[in-house]
Amino acid sequence: MKKRPGLNTVCTHAGELKDEQFKGAVSPLYMATSYAFEDVEVKRYPRYFNTPNQEALAIKLAALEHTENALIFGSGMAAVSTALLAFLGKGDHVVLQQTLYGGTHNLIMEEFDKFGIAYSFTSGWDENAFAKEIRENTKVIYVETPSNPLLTITDLKMIAGLAKKHGLISMIDNTFASPVNQNPSDLGIDIIIHSATKYLGGHSDILAGAVCASNEHIKQVFSLAKNLGGNLSDYTVWLLERSIKTLGVRVKAHNRNARRIAKYLKKHEAVETVYYPGLKDHPGYEIARAQMNGFGGMMSFELKEGLDTSAFLKALKLIKPSMSLAGVESTILYPSKTSHALLTPEERKSQGISDRLLRFSVGIEDRKDIIADIEQAVLAAGKMTVTA
Ligand SMILES: *Cc1c(COP(=O)(O)O)cnc(C)c1O
């Protein structure tokens, strides 16, 4: 096999465009929406996903995910919806992992009936839970690992094997891991989807998505994508290329901080539970260790009963409350009050989301400062309860 350049070399250079005219150090940005059609090999147009900058970034993403090809989308949901609908039509069925990103869940619940696509959510994460949902008309298995918000782990080799056995397309939302921590195509998964809004962008200022797969599969995704029109504008493509240059460095910093902070929280007397796949008592630890290169920057935890979770959140100074995740800055989300607020406490409980659960996106700040912020907020959480 041809030896790949190292991760950070791929991040920095793969796909880059040469500035032949001025010899600048970075890819030139081509904003044209109009290209000649005579005497050219390729008919270029932004909605055909084939402008110079789109193609350059696709090469970088494919190199990062060890796939033949990639397409860059205007959002993570544009990537998710186009990938799913490219392989599913009227009368087809898809097997979906139990807990999925909220937007993906909404797409399925609110739109799939309209397209005549049937679906089943699994009741668990093991092979039997997936196998028993497969029907004669099943075409796709769709998973997300680590999942949101409880960081559950699905065995990707098992999923790939099951898909091959039944002639299905396997798809993963690889957003939480990023290509630095997990390369599902090496494990036999067909379609790899990213919300590039998260680690790929990494600075909480870009909305984008990506699908990485073989040439053949990308061809099928493209044939729908050009009709739906979910491409990313070239300016943002160019910014995303810049962001990804530091992806390897950033994600490794997230990994290091998160692993140490998970251990710190685990020992903390104010903390009830920590959900982090890098902790040995996490139910997915062994699988995560086998299929991931790092455990990522995402975790969830609960403060002990009697402590005031809202007061804890209000007292945080460095760690920002945020609906999104995976920026260089540490952010925290209160699912029962935000992303999962529309569910009843019983429904949340059935998904394992307690009313005290906090989802923590560990940033790359100095660890001692993150920990100091948690320490002072824990004190506030205790005080509020006593005086209340
Ligand atoms: C954010 C996110 C998405 C959706 O991405 P957008 O860029 O917001 O459209 C999909 N999957 C996961 C796991 C996410 O975190």
PDB file of N, CA and C and ligand atoms in Angstrom, residues 74-78 80 101 103-104 142 144 146 148 173 175-176 194-198 206-209 324-325 359, ligand 1:
ATOM      1  N   GLY A  74     -23.360  22.837   2.443  1.00  0.00           N
ATOM      2  CA  GLY A  74     -23.621  24.101   3.133  1.00  0.00           C
ATOM      3  C   GLY A  74     -23.929  23.958   4.605  1.00  0.00           C
ATOM      4  N   SER A  75     -24.198  22.745   5.072  1.00  0.00           N
ATOM      5  CA  SER A  75     -24.406  22.494   6.505  1.00  0.00           C
ATOM      6  C   SER A  75     -24.265  21.001   6.755  1.00  0.00           C
ATOM      7  N   GLY A  76     -24.137  20.638   8.022  1.00  0.00           N
ATOM      8  CA  GLY A  76     -24.114  19.220   8.369  1.00  0.00           C
ATOM      9  C   GLY A  76     -25.413  18.551   7.958  1.00  0.00           C
ATOM     10  N   MET A  77     -26.541  19.242   8.178  1.00  0.00           N
ATOM     11  CA  MET A  77     -27.836  18.648   7.835  1.00  0.00           C
ATOM     12  C   MET A  77     -28.014  18.497   6.323  1.00  0.00           C
ATOM     13  N   ALA A  78     -27.428  19.390   5.526  1.00  0.00           N
ATOM     14  CA  ALA A  78     -27.470  19.216   4.065  1.00  0.00           C
ATOM     15  C   ALA A  78     -26.734  17.934   3.693  1.00  0.00           C
ATOM     16  N   VAL A  80     -26.233  15.252   5.766  1.00  0.00           N
ATOM     17  CA  VAL A  80     -27.008  14.121   6.307  1.00  0.00           C
ATOM     18  C   VAL A  80     -28.202  13.825   5.405  1.00  0.00           C
ATOM     19  N   TYR A 101     -28.337  12.608  16.599  1.00  0.00           N
ATOM     20  CA  TYR A 101     -28.356  14.063  16.668  1.00  0.00           C
ATOM     21  C   TYR A 101     -29.794  14.573  16.451  1.00  0.00           C
ATOM     22  N   GLY A 103     -31.246  17.112  15.015  1.00  0.00           N
ATOM     23  CA  GLY A 103     -31.631  17.536  13.666  1.00  0.00           C
ATOM     24  C   GLY A 103     -31.880  16.345  12.752  1.00  0.00           C
ATOM     25  N   THR A 104     -31.086  15.301  12.890  1.00  0.00           N
ATOM     26  CA  THR A 104     -31.251  14.094  12.085  1.00  0.00           C
ATOM     27  C   THR A 104     -32.550  13.398  12.486  1.00  0.00           C
ATOM     28  N   TYR A 142     -27.786   3.309   9.607  1.00  0.00           N
ATOM     29  CA  TYR A 142     -27.252   4.640   9.928  1.00  0.00           C
ATOM     30  C   TYR A 142     -26.891   4.709  11.412  1.00  0.00           C
ATOM     31  N   GLU A 144     -24.258   6.698  14.672  1.00  0.00           N
ATOM     32  CA  GLU A 144     -23.529   7.885  15.130  1.00  0.00           C
ATOM     33  C   GLU A 144     -22.717   7.435  16.343  1.00  0.00           C
ATOM     34  N   PRO A 146     -18.925   8.442  18.616  1.00  0.00           N
ATOM     35  CA  PRO A 146     -19.701   8.543  19.846  1.00  0.00           C
ATOM     36  C   PRO A 146     -20.972   9.362  19.601  1.00  0.00           C
ATOM     37  N   ASN A 148     -24.549  11.621  20.690  1.00  0.00           N
ATOM     38  CA  ASN A 148     -24.907  12.845  21.391  1.00  0.00           C
ATOM     39  C   ASN A 148     -26.196  12.600  22.178  1.00  0.00           C
ATOM     40  N   ASP A 173     -22.496   9.193  11.047  1.00  0.00           N
ATOM     41  CA  ASP A 173     -22.250  10.594  11.345  1.00  0.00           C
ATOM     42  C   ASP A 173     -21.010  10.606  12.243  1.00  0.00           C
ATOM     43  N   THR A 175     -19.173  13.155  13.199  1.00  0.00           N
ATOM     44  CA  THR A 175     -18.896  14.524  13.664  1.00  0.00           C
ATOM     45  C   THR A 175     -18.172  14.560  15.007  1.00  0.00           C
ATOM     46  N   PHE A 176     -18.657  13.796  15.996  1.00  0.00           N
ATOM     47  CA  PHE A 176     -18.093  13.890  17.352  1.00  0.00           C
ATOM     48  C   PHE A 176     -16.637  13.424  17.385  1.00  0.00           C
ATOM     49  N   HIS A 194     -20.044  14.390   7.999  1.00  0.00           N
ATOM     50  CA  HIS A 194     -19.598  15.325   9.041  1.00  0.00           C
ATOM     51  C   HIS A 194     -20.439  16.575   9.051  1.00  0.00           C
ATOM     52  N   SER A 195     -20.732  17.079  10.255  1.00  0.00           N
ATOM     53  CA  SER A 195     -21.082  18.476  10.379  1.00  0.00           C
ATOM     54  C   SER A 195     -19.741  19.187  10.534  1.00  0.00           C
ATOM     55  N   ALA A 196     -19.308  19.880   9.474  1.00  0.00           N
ATOM     56  CA  ALA A 196     -18.017  20.584   9.525  1.00  0.00           C
ATOM     57  C   ALA A 196     -18.114  21.839  10.384  1.00  0.00           C
ATOM     58  N   THR A 197     -19.344  22.141  10.821  1.00  0.00           N
ATOM     59  CA  THR A 197     -19.585  23.235  11.764  1.00  0.00           C
ATOM     60  C   THR A 197     -18.852  22.970  13.084  1.00  0.00           C
ATOM     61  N   LYS A 198     -18.543  21.719  13.353  1.00  0.00           N
ATOM     62  CA  LYS A 198     -17.977  21.319  14.643  1.00  0.00           C
ATOM     63  C   LYS A 198     -16.443  21.277  14.545  1.00  0.00           C
ATOM     64  N   ILE A 206     -18.153  28.812  11.306  1.00  0.00           N
ATOM     65  CA  ILE A 206     -18.414  28.278   9.966  1.00  0.00           C
ATOM     66  C   ILE A 206     -19.540  27.248  10.068  1.00  0.00           C
ATOM     67  N   LEU A 207     -20.532  27.341   9.175  1.00  0.00           N
ATOM     68  CA  LEU A 207     -21.556  26.304   9.069  1.00  0.00           C
ATOM     69  C   LEU A 207     -21.293  25.532   7.784  1.00  0.00           C
ATOM     70  N   ALA A 208     -21.051  24.226   7.895  1.00  0.00           N
ATOM     71  CA  ALA A 208     -20.713  23.434   6.708  1.00  0.00           C
ATOM     72  C   ALA A 208     -20.889  21.951   7.002  1.00  0.00           C
ATOM     73  N   GLY A 209     -20.859  21.155   5.948  1.00  0.00           N
ATOM     74  CA  GLY A 209     -20.967  19.710   6.111  1.00  0.00           C
ATOM     75  C   GLY A 209     -20.146  18.996   5.059  1.00  0.00           C
ATOM     76  N   SER A 324     -24.111  24.890  20.477  1.00  0.00           N
ATOM     77  CA  SER A 324     -23.254  24.141  19.574  1.00  0.00           C
ATOM     78  C   SER A 324     -22.066  23.551  20.340  1.00  0.00           C
ATOM     79  N   LEU A 325     -21.064  23.088  19.636  1.00  0.00           N
ATOM     80  CA  LEU A 325     -19.963  22.367  20.282  1.00  0.00           C
ATOM     81  C   LEU A 325     -18.729  22.353  19.390  1.00  0.00           C
ATOM     82  N   ARG A 359     -23.896  18.590  28.985  1.00  0.00           N
ATOM     83  CA  ARG A 359     -22.995  18.147  27.911  1.00  0.00           C
ATOM     84  C   ARG A 359     -21.865  19.169  27.786  1.00  0.00           C
TER      85      ARG A 359
HETATM   86  C1  LIG B   1     -24.263  19.749  14.562  1.00  0.00           C
HETATM   87  C2  LIG B   1     -24.436  18.355  14.164  1.00  0.00           C
HETATM   88  C3  LIG B   1     -25.111  18.017  12.977  1.00  0.00           C
HETATM   89  C4  LIG B   1     -25.763  19.046  12.084  1.00  0.00           C
HETATM   90  O1  LIG B   1     -24.856  19.927  11.556  1.00  0.00           O
HETATM   91  P1  LIG B   1     -25.204  21.428  11.088  1.00  0.00           P
HETATM   92  O2  LIG B   1     -23.920  21.911  10.558  1.00  0.00           O
HETATM   93  O3  LIG B   1     -25.708  22.157  12.296  1.00  0.00           O
HETATM   94  O4  LIG B   1     -26.278  21.330  10.044  1.00  0.00           O
HETATM   95  C5  LIG B   1     -25.207  16.679  12.634  1.00  0.00           C
HETATM   96  N1  LIG B   1     -24.684  15.720  13.427  1.00  0.00           N
HETATM   97  C6  LIG B   1     -24.052  16.006  14.576  1.00  0.00           C
HETATM   98  C7  LIG B   1     -23.509  14.889  15.407  1.00  0.00           C
HETATM   99  C8  LIG B   1     -23.908  17.325  14.992  1.00  0.00           C
HETATM  100  O5  LIG B   1     -23.273  17.588  16.136  1.00  0.00           O
END
